[in-house]
mmCIF file with all atom_site columns, C-alpha atoms in Angstrom:
data_model
loop_
_atom_site.group_PDB
_atom_site.id
_atom_site.type_symbol
_atom_site.label_atom_id
_atom_site.label_alt_id
_atom_site.label_comp_id
_atom_site.label_asym_id
_atom_site.label_entity_id
_atom_site.label_seq_id
_atom_site.pdbx_PDB_ins_code
_atom_site.Cartn_x
_atom_site.Cartn_y
_atom_site.Cartn_z
_atom_site.occupancy
_atom_site.B_iso_or_equiv
_atom_site.pdbx_formal_charge
_atom_site.auth_seq_id
_atom_site.auth_comp_id
_atom_site.auth_asym_id
_atom_site.auth_atom_id
_atom_site.pdbx_PDB_model_num
ATOM 1   C CA . MET J 1 1   ? -13.132 -32.442 -18.220 1.00 52.00 ? 1   MET J CA 1
ATOM 2   C CA . THR J 1 2   ? -16.009 -30.003 -17.950 1.00 60.00 ? 2   THR J CA 1
ATOM 3   C CA . ALA J 1 3   ? -15.061 -26.381 -17.386 1.00 63.00 ? 3   ALA J CA 1
ATOM 4   C CA . LEU J 1 4   ? -16.834 -23.073 -17.358 1.00 58.00 ? 4   LEU J CA 1
ATOM 5   C CA . SER J 1 5   ? -16.021 -19.883 -19.183 1.00 54.00 ? 5   SER J CA 1
ATOM 6   C CA . SER J 1 6   ? -14.693 -17.547 -16.526 1.00 55.00 ? 6   SER J CA 1
ATOM 7   C CA . SER J 1 7   ? -12.969 -14.253 -17.258 1.00 51.00 ? 7   SER J CA 1
ATOM 8   C CA . LYS J 1 8   ? -15.217 -11.310 -18.135 1.00 65.00 ? 8   LYS J CA 1
ATOM 9   C CA . SER J 1 9   ? -18.315 -13.254 -17.044 1.00 86.00 ? 9   SER J CA 1
ATOM 10  C CA . LEU J 1 10  ? -20.385 -12.733 -13.900 1.00 91.00 ? 10  LEU J CA 1
ATOM 11  C CA . LEU J 1 11  ? -18.603 -15.736 -12.445 1.00 94.00 ? 11  LEU J CA 1
ATOM 12  C CA . GLY J 1 12  ? -15.148 -14.389 -13.258 1.00 93.00 ? 12  GLY J CA 1
ATOM 13  C CA . ARG J 1 13  ? -15.904 -10.917 -11.929 1.00 95.00 ? 13  ARG J CA 1
ATOM 14  C CA . THR J 1 14  ? -17.415 -12.383 -8.760  1.00 96.00 ? 14  THR J CA 1
ATOM 15  C CA . LEU J 1 15  ? -14.411 -14.643 -8.165  1.00 97.00 ? 15  LEU J CA 1
ATOM 16  C CA . LEU J 1 16  ? -12.094 -11.660 -8.664  1.00 97.00 ? 16  LEU J CA 1
ATOM 17  C CA . LEU J 1 17  ? -14.018 -9.384  -6.315  1.00 97.00 ? 17  LEU J CA 1
ATOM 18  C CA . ASP J 1 18  ? -14.310 -12.155 -3.717  1.00 98.00 ? 18  ASP J CA 1
ATOM 19  C CA . GLY J 1 19  ? -10.567 -12.742 -4.011  1.00 98.00 ? 19  GLY J CA 1
ATOM 20  C CA . VAL J 1 20  ? -9.654  -9.088  -3.606  1.00 98.00 ? 20  VAL J CA 1
ATOM 21  C CA . VAL J 1 21  ? -12.010 -8.585  -0.649  1.00 98.00 ? 21  VAL J CA 1
ATOM 22  C CA . SER J 1 22  ? -10.946 -11.865 0.988   1.00 98.00 ? 22  SER J CA 1
ATOM 23  C CA . GLY J 1 23  ? -7.286  -10.970 0.538   1.00 98.00 ? 23  GLY J CA 1
ATOM 24  C CA . ALA J 1 24  ? -7.694  -7.482  1.984   1.00 98.00 ? 24  ALA J CA 1
ATOM 25  C CA . THR J 1 25  ? -9.785  -8.746  4.897   1.00 98.00 ? 25  THR J CA 1
ATOM 26  C CA . GLY J 1 26  ? -7.380  -11.614 5.530   1.00 98.00 ? 26  GLY J CA 1
ATOM 27  C CA . ALA J 1 27  ? -4.338  -9.335  5.501   1.00 98.00 ? 27  ALA J CA 1
ATOM 28  C CA . LEU J 1 28  ? -6.038  -6.881  7.851   1.00 98.00 ? 28  LEU J CA 1
ATOM 29  C CA . MET J 1 29  ? -7.127  -9.600  10.283  1.00 98.00 ? 29  MET J CA 1
ATOM 30  C CA . PHE J 1 30  ? -3.715  -11.288 10.207  1.00 98.00 ? 30  PHE J CA 1
ATOM 31  C CA . LEU J 1 31  ? -1.530  -8.186  10.434  1.00 98.00 ? 31  LEU J CA 1
ATOM 32  C CA . ALA J 1 32  ? -3.701  -6.158  12.825  1.00 98.00 ? 32  ALA J CA 1
ATOM 33  C CA . ALA J 1 33  ? -5.069  -8.995  14.959  1.00 98.00 ? 33  ALA J CA 1
ATOM 34  C CA . SER J 1 34  ? -3.962  -7.459  18.255  1.00 97.00 ? 34  SER J CA 1
ATOM 35  C CA . PRO J 1 35  ? -5.571  -4.023  17.907  1.00 98.00 ? 35  PRO J CA 1
ATOM 36  C CA . LEU J 1 36  ? -8.615  -5.554  16.189  1.00 98.00 ? 36  LEU J CA 1
ATOM 37  C CA . ALA J 1 37  ? -9.056  -8.021  19.051  1.00 97.00 ? 37  ALA J CA 1
ATOM 38  C CA . ASP J 1 38  ? -9.454  -5.177  21.533  1.00 96.00 ? 38  ASP J CA 1
ATOM 39  C CA . LEU J 1 39  ? -11.688 -3.179  19.211  1.00 97.00 ? 39  LEU J CA 1
ATOM 40  C CA . LEU J 1 40  ? -13.946 -6.069  18.183  1.00 98.00 ? 40  LEU J CA 1
ATOM 41  C CA . GLY J 1 41  ? -13.910 -8.153  21.342  1.00 96.00 ? 41  GLY J CA 1
ATOM 42  C CA . LEU J 1 42  ? -12.769 -11.203 19.373  1.00 96.00 ? 42  LEU J CA 1
ATOM 43  C CA . HIS J 1 43  ? -9.811  -13.402 20.247  1.00 96.00 ? 43  HIS J CA 1
ATOM 44  C CA . GLU J 1 44  ? -6.537  -12.310 18.712  1.00 97.00 ? 44  GLU J CA 1
ATOM 45  C CA . ARG J 1 45  ? -5.701  -15.891 17.770  1.00 98.00 ? 45  ARG J CA 1
ATOM 46  C CA . LEU J 1 46  ? -9.084  -16.318 16.048  1.00 97.00 ? 46  LEU J CA 1
ATOM 47  C CA . LEU J 1 47  ? -8.496  -13.183 13.989  1.00 98.00 ? 47  LEU J CA 1
ATOM 48  C CA . ARG J 1 48  ? -4.925  -14.143 13.124  1.00 98.00 ? 48  ARG J CA 1
ATOM 49  C CA . VAL J 1 49  ? -5.773  -17.731 12.098  1.00 98.00 ? 49  VAL J CA 1
ATOM 50  C CA . ALA J 1 50  ? -8.903  -16.719 10.177  1.00 97.00 ? 50  ALA J CA 1
ATOM 51  C CA . GLY J 1 51  ? -7.000  -13.929 8.440   1.00 98.00 ? 51  GLY J CA 1
ATOM 52  C CA . PHE J 1 52  ? -4.105  -16.209 7.545   1.00 98.00 ? 52  PHE J CA 1
ATOM 53  C CA . SER J 1 53  ? -6.499  -18.848 6.166   1.00 97.00 ? 53  SER J CA 1
ATOM 54  C CA . LEU J 1 54  ? -8.055  -16.278 3.852   1.00 98.00 ? 54  LEU J CA 1
ATOM 55  C CA . LEU J 1 55  ? -4.788  -15.459 2.088   1.00 98.00 ? 55  LEU J CA 1
ATOM 56  C CA . PRO J 1 56  ? -4.326  -18.676 0.048   1.00 98.00 ? 56  PRO J CA 1
ATOM 57  C CA . PHE J 1 57  ? -8.085  -18.810 -0.537  1.00 98.00 ? 57  PHE J CA 1
ATOM 58  C CA . ALA J 1 58  ? -7.961  -15.267 -1.934  1.00 98.00 ? 58  ALA J CA 1
ATOM 59  C CA . ALA J 1 59  ? -4.976  -16.136 -4.121  1.00 98.00 ? 59  ALA J CA 1
ATOM 60  C CA . LEU J 1 60  ? -6.867  -19.126 -5.541  1.00 97.00 ? 60  LEU J CA 1
ATOM 61  C CA . LEU J 1 61  ? -9.908  -16.964 -6.294  1.00 98.00 ? 61  LEU J CA 1
ATOM 62  C CA . VAL J 1 62  ? -7.855  -14.341 -8.122  1.00 97.00 ? 62  VAL J CA 1
ATOM 63  C CA . PHE J 1 63  ? -5.958  -17.038 -10.023 1.00 96.00 ? 63  PHE J CA 1
ATOM 64  C CA . LEU J 1 64  ? -9.223  -18.655 -11.140 1.00 95.00 ? 64  LEU J CA 1
ATOM 65  C CA . ALA J 1 65  ? -10.804 -15.308 -12.014 1.00 94.00 ? 65  ALA J CA 1
ATOM 66  C CA . VAL J 1 66  ? -8.161  -14.528 -14.621 1.00 93.00 ? 66  VAL J CA 1
ATOM 67  C CA . ARG J 1 67  ? -8.236  -17.997 -16.203 1.00 92.00 ? 67  ARG J CA 1
ATOM 68  C CA . PRO J 1 68  ? -10.242 -18.352 -19.419 1.00 90.00 ? 68  PRO J CA 1
ATOM 69  C CA . THR J 1 69  ? -11.996 -21.413 -17.958 1.00 90.00 ? 69  THR J CA 1
ATOM 70  C CA . VAL J 1 70  ? -12.506 -22.844 -14.474 1.00 91.00 ? 70  VAL J CA 1
ATOM 71  C CA . SER J 1 71  ? -13.472 -26.253 -13.181 1.00 91.00 ? 71  SER J CA 1
ATOM 72  C CA . LYS J 1 72  ? -17.167 -26.411 -12.339 1.00 91.00 ? 72  LYS J CA 1
ATOM 73  C CA . PRO J 1 73  ? -16.639 -28.717 -9.298  1.00 94.00 ? 73  PRO J CA 1
ATOM 74  C CA . LEU J 1 74  ? -13.936 -26.376 -7.993  1.00 95.00 ? 74  LEU J CA 1
ATOM 75  C CA . VAL J 1 75  ? -16.272 -23.386 -8.187  1.00 95.00 ? 75  VAL J CA 1
ATOM 76  C CA . TRP J 1 76  ? -18.976 -25.398 -6.402  1.00 96.00 ? 76  TRP J CA 1
ATOM 77  C CA . GLY J 1 77  ? -16.397 -26.137 -3.696  1.00 97.00 ? 77  GLY J CA 1
ATOM 78  C CA . ILE J 1 78  ? -15.617 -22.424 -3.340  1.00 97.00 ? 78  ILE J CA 1
ATOM 79  C CA . LEU J 1 79  ? -19.322 -21.645 -3.122  1.00 97.00 ? 79  LEU J CA 1
ATOM 80  C CA . VAL J 1 80  ? -19.752 -24.252 -0.342  1.00 98.00 ? 80  VAL J CA 1
ATOM 81  C CA . VAL J 1 81  ? -16.742 -22.876 1.557   1.00 98.00 ? 81  VAL J CA 1
ATOM 82  C CA . ASN J 1 82  ? -18.275 -19.380 1.360   1.00 98.00 ? 82  ASN J CA 1
ATOM 83  C CA . VAL J 1 83  ? -21.636 -20.628 2.664   1.00 98.00 ? 83  VAL J CA 1
ATOM 84  C CA . LEU J 1 84  ? -19.929 -22.477 5.526   1.00 98.00 ? 84  LEU J CA 1
ATOM 85  C CA . TRP J 1 85  ? -17.862 -19.388 6.394   1.00 98.00 ? 85  TRP J CA 1
ATOM 86  C CA . ALA J 1 86  ? -20.988 -17.228 6.540   1.00 98.00 ? 86  ALA J CA 1
ATOM 87  C CA . VAL J 1 87  ? -22.948 -19.733 8.643   1.00 98.00 ? 87  VAL J CA 1
ATOM 88  C CA . ASP J 1 88  ? -20.012 -20.390 10.985  1.00 97.00 ? 88  ASP J CA 1
ATOM 89  C CA . SER J 1 89  ? -19.474 -16.654 11.462  1.00 97.00 ? 89  SER J CA 1
ATOM 90  C CA . LEU J 1 90  ? -23.073 -16.196 12.580  1.00 97.00 ? 90  LEU J CA 1
ATOM 91  C CA . LEU J 1 91  ? -22.981 -19.327 14.736  1.00 97.00 ? 91  LEU J CA 1
ATOM 92  C CA . LEU J 1 92  ? -19.853 -17.989 16.442  1.00 96.00 ? 92  LEU J CA 1
ATOM 93  C CA . LEU J 1 93  ? -21.937 -15.113 17.777  1.00 95.00 ? 93  LEU J CA 1
ATOM 94  C CA . THR J 1 94  ? -24.292 -17.571 19.511  1.00 95.00 ? 94  THR J CA 1
ATOM 95  C CA . THR J 1 95  ? -21.511 -19.185 21.553  1.00 92.00 ? 95  THR J CA 1
ATOM 96  C CA . ASP J 1 96  ? -19.867 -18.205 24.805  1.00 89.00 ? 96  ASP J CA 1
ATOM 97  C CA . TRP J 1 97  ? -16.490 -18.556 23.116  1.00 90.00 ? 97  TRP J CA 1
ATOM 98  C CA . VAL J 1 98  ? -16.392 -14.877 22.138  1.00 93.00 ? 98  VAL J CA 1
ATOM 99  C CA . ALA J 1 99  ? -17.722 -11.717 23.745  1.00 94.00 ? 99  ALA J CA 1
ATOM 100 C CA . PRO J 1 100 ? -17.789 -9.272  20.842  1.00 96.00 ? 100 PRO J CA 1
ATOM 101 C CA . THR J 1 101 ? -18.273 -5.582  21.235  1.00 97.00 ? 101 THR J CA 1
ATOM 102 C CA . THR J 1 102 ? -21.046 -3.872  19.294  1.00 97.00 ? 102 THR J CA 1
ATOM 103 C CA . LEU J 1 103 ? -18.487 -3.197  16.569  1.00 98.00 ? 103 LEU J CA 1
ATOM 104 C CA . GLY J 1 104 ? -17.437 -6.861  16.741  1.00 97.00 ? 104 GLY J CA 1
ATOM 105 C CA . TYR J 1 105 ? -21.023 -7.978  16.177  1.00 97.00 ? 105 TYR J CA 1
ATOM 106 C CA . ALA J 1 106 ? -21.363 -5.559  13.274  1.00 98.00 ? 106 ALA J CA 1
ATOM 107 C CA . PHE J 1 107 ? -18.058 -6.689  11.735  1.00 97.00 ? 107 PHE J CA 1
ATOM 108 C CA . THR J 1 108 ? -18.943 -10.377 12.031  1.00 97.00 ? 108 THR J CA 1
ATOM 109 C CA . VAL J 1 109 ? -22.473 -9.973  10.676  1.00 98.00 ? 109 VAL J CA 1
ATOM 110 C CA . PHE J 1 110 ? -21.355 -7.676  7.845   1.00 98.00 ? 110 PHE J CA 1
ATOM 111 C CA . GLN J 1 111 ? -18.638 -10.020 6.645   1.00 97.00 ? 111 GLN J CA 1
ATOM 112 C CA . ALA J 1 112 ? -21.000 -13.025 6.935   1.00 98.00 ? 112 ALA J CA 1
ATOM 113 C CA . VAL J 1 113 ? -23.579 -11.249 4.786   1.00 98.00 ? 113 VAL J CA 1
ATOM 114 C CA . ALA J 1 114 ? -20.895 -10.192 2.282   1.00 98.00 ? 114 ALA J CA 1
ATOM 115 C CA . VAL J 1 115 ? -19.555 -13.748 2.011   1.00 98.00 ? 115 VAL J CA 1
ATOM 116 C CA . ALA J 1 116 ? -23.089 -15.114 1.611   1.00 98.00 ? 116 ALA J CA 1
ATOM 117 C CA . GLY J 1 117 ? -23.608 -12.503 -1.114  1.00 98.00 ? 117 GLY J CA 1
ATOM 118 C CA . PHE J 1 118 ? -20.494 -13.733 -2.929  1.00 98.00 ? 118 PHE J CA 1
ATOM 119 C CA . ALA J 1 119 ? -21.822 -17.298 -2.662  1.00 98.00 ? 119 ALA J CA 1
ATOM 120 C CA . GLY J 1 120 ? -25.127 -16.159 -4.165  1.00 97.00 ? 120 GLY J CA 1
ATOM 121 C CA . LEU J 1 121 ? -23.396 -14.365 -7.024  1.00 96.00 ? 121 LEU J CA 1
ATOM 122 C CA . GLN J 1 122 ? -21.196 -17.396 -7.631  1.00 96.00 ? 122 GLN J CA 1
ATOM 123 C CA . TYR J 1 123 ? -24.297 -19.572 -7.773  1.00 95.00 ? 123 TYR J CA 1
ATOM 124 C CA . PHE J 1 124 ? -25.884 -17.300 -10.391 1.00 93.00 ? 124 PHE J CA 1
ATOM 125 C CA . GLY J 1 125 ? -22.551 -17.151 -12.212 1.00 92.00 ? 125 GLY J CA 1
ATOM 126 C CA . LEU J 1 126 ? -22.427 -20.958 -12.286 1.00 91.00 ? 126 LEU J CA 1
ATOM 127 C CA . ARG J 1 127 ? -25.947 -21.142 -13.646 1.00 89.00 ? 127 ARG J CA 1
ATOM 128 C CA . GLY J 1 128 ? -25.252 -18.613 -16.390 1.00 84.00 ? 128 GLY J CA 1
ATOM 129 C CA . ALA J 1 129 ? -21.730 -19.695 -17.313 1.00 74.00 ? 129 ALA J CA 1
ATOM 130 C CA . ARG J 1 130 ? -21.074 -21.230 -20.683 1.00 72.00 ? 130 ARG J CA 1
ATOM 131 C CA . THR J 1 131 ? -19.843 -24.825 -20.422 1.00 67.00 ? 131 THR J CA 1
ATOM 132 C CA . VAL J 1 132 ? -16.631 -25.661 -22.257 1.00 58.00 ? 132 VAL J CA 1
ATOM 133 C CA . VAL J 1 133 ? -15.804 -29.342 -22.783 1.00 51.00 ? 133 VAL J CA 1
ATOM 134 C CA . HIS J 1 134 ? -12.157 -30.337 -23.139 1.00 49.00 ? 134 HIS J CA 1
ATOM 135 C CA . ALA J 1 135 ? -11.199 -33.741 -24.493 1.00 46.00 ? 135 ALA J CA 1
#
């Protein structure tokens, strides 16, 4: 199995920060979906489901961040999920499915850019990580 050195590396720090931010954002969206829906002009159910989906993802990221090594394919999968989340967030704004407020547009664009930034950092972390081979 091929693994990458994780903790204390750019990759490990990025996974940890992504996990903490994803967890906080997910908890906020899940627990405060109703008031956020009015404020952002996004559907309450969308916020609640998206927020809930972030919680296990965040837990996985934090778990991986504190491991001494991580699976390279797993990190690539996380990177792809982050890219898809960012693209889907921006595509959502081009549909008639939501009618976001100005704050809703700002929230959606900001979190899409942040998630894309995490994907970029994870990519650079993958490229710079030391490979560890286990028999």
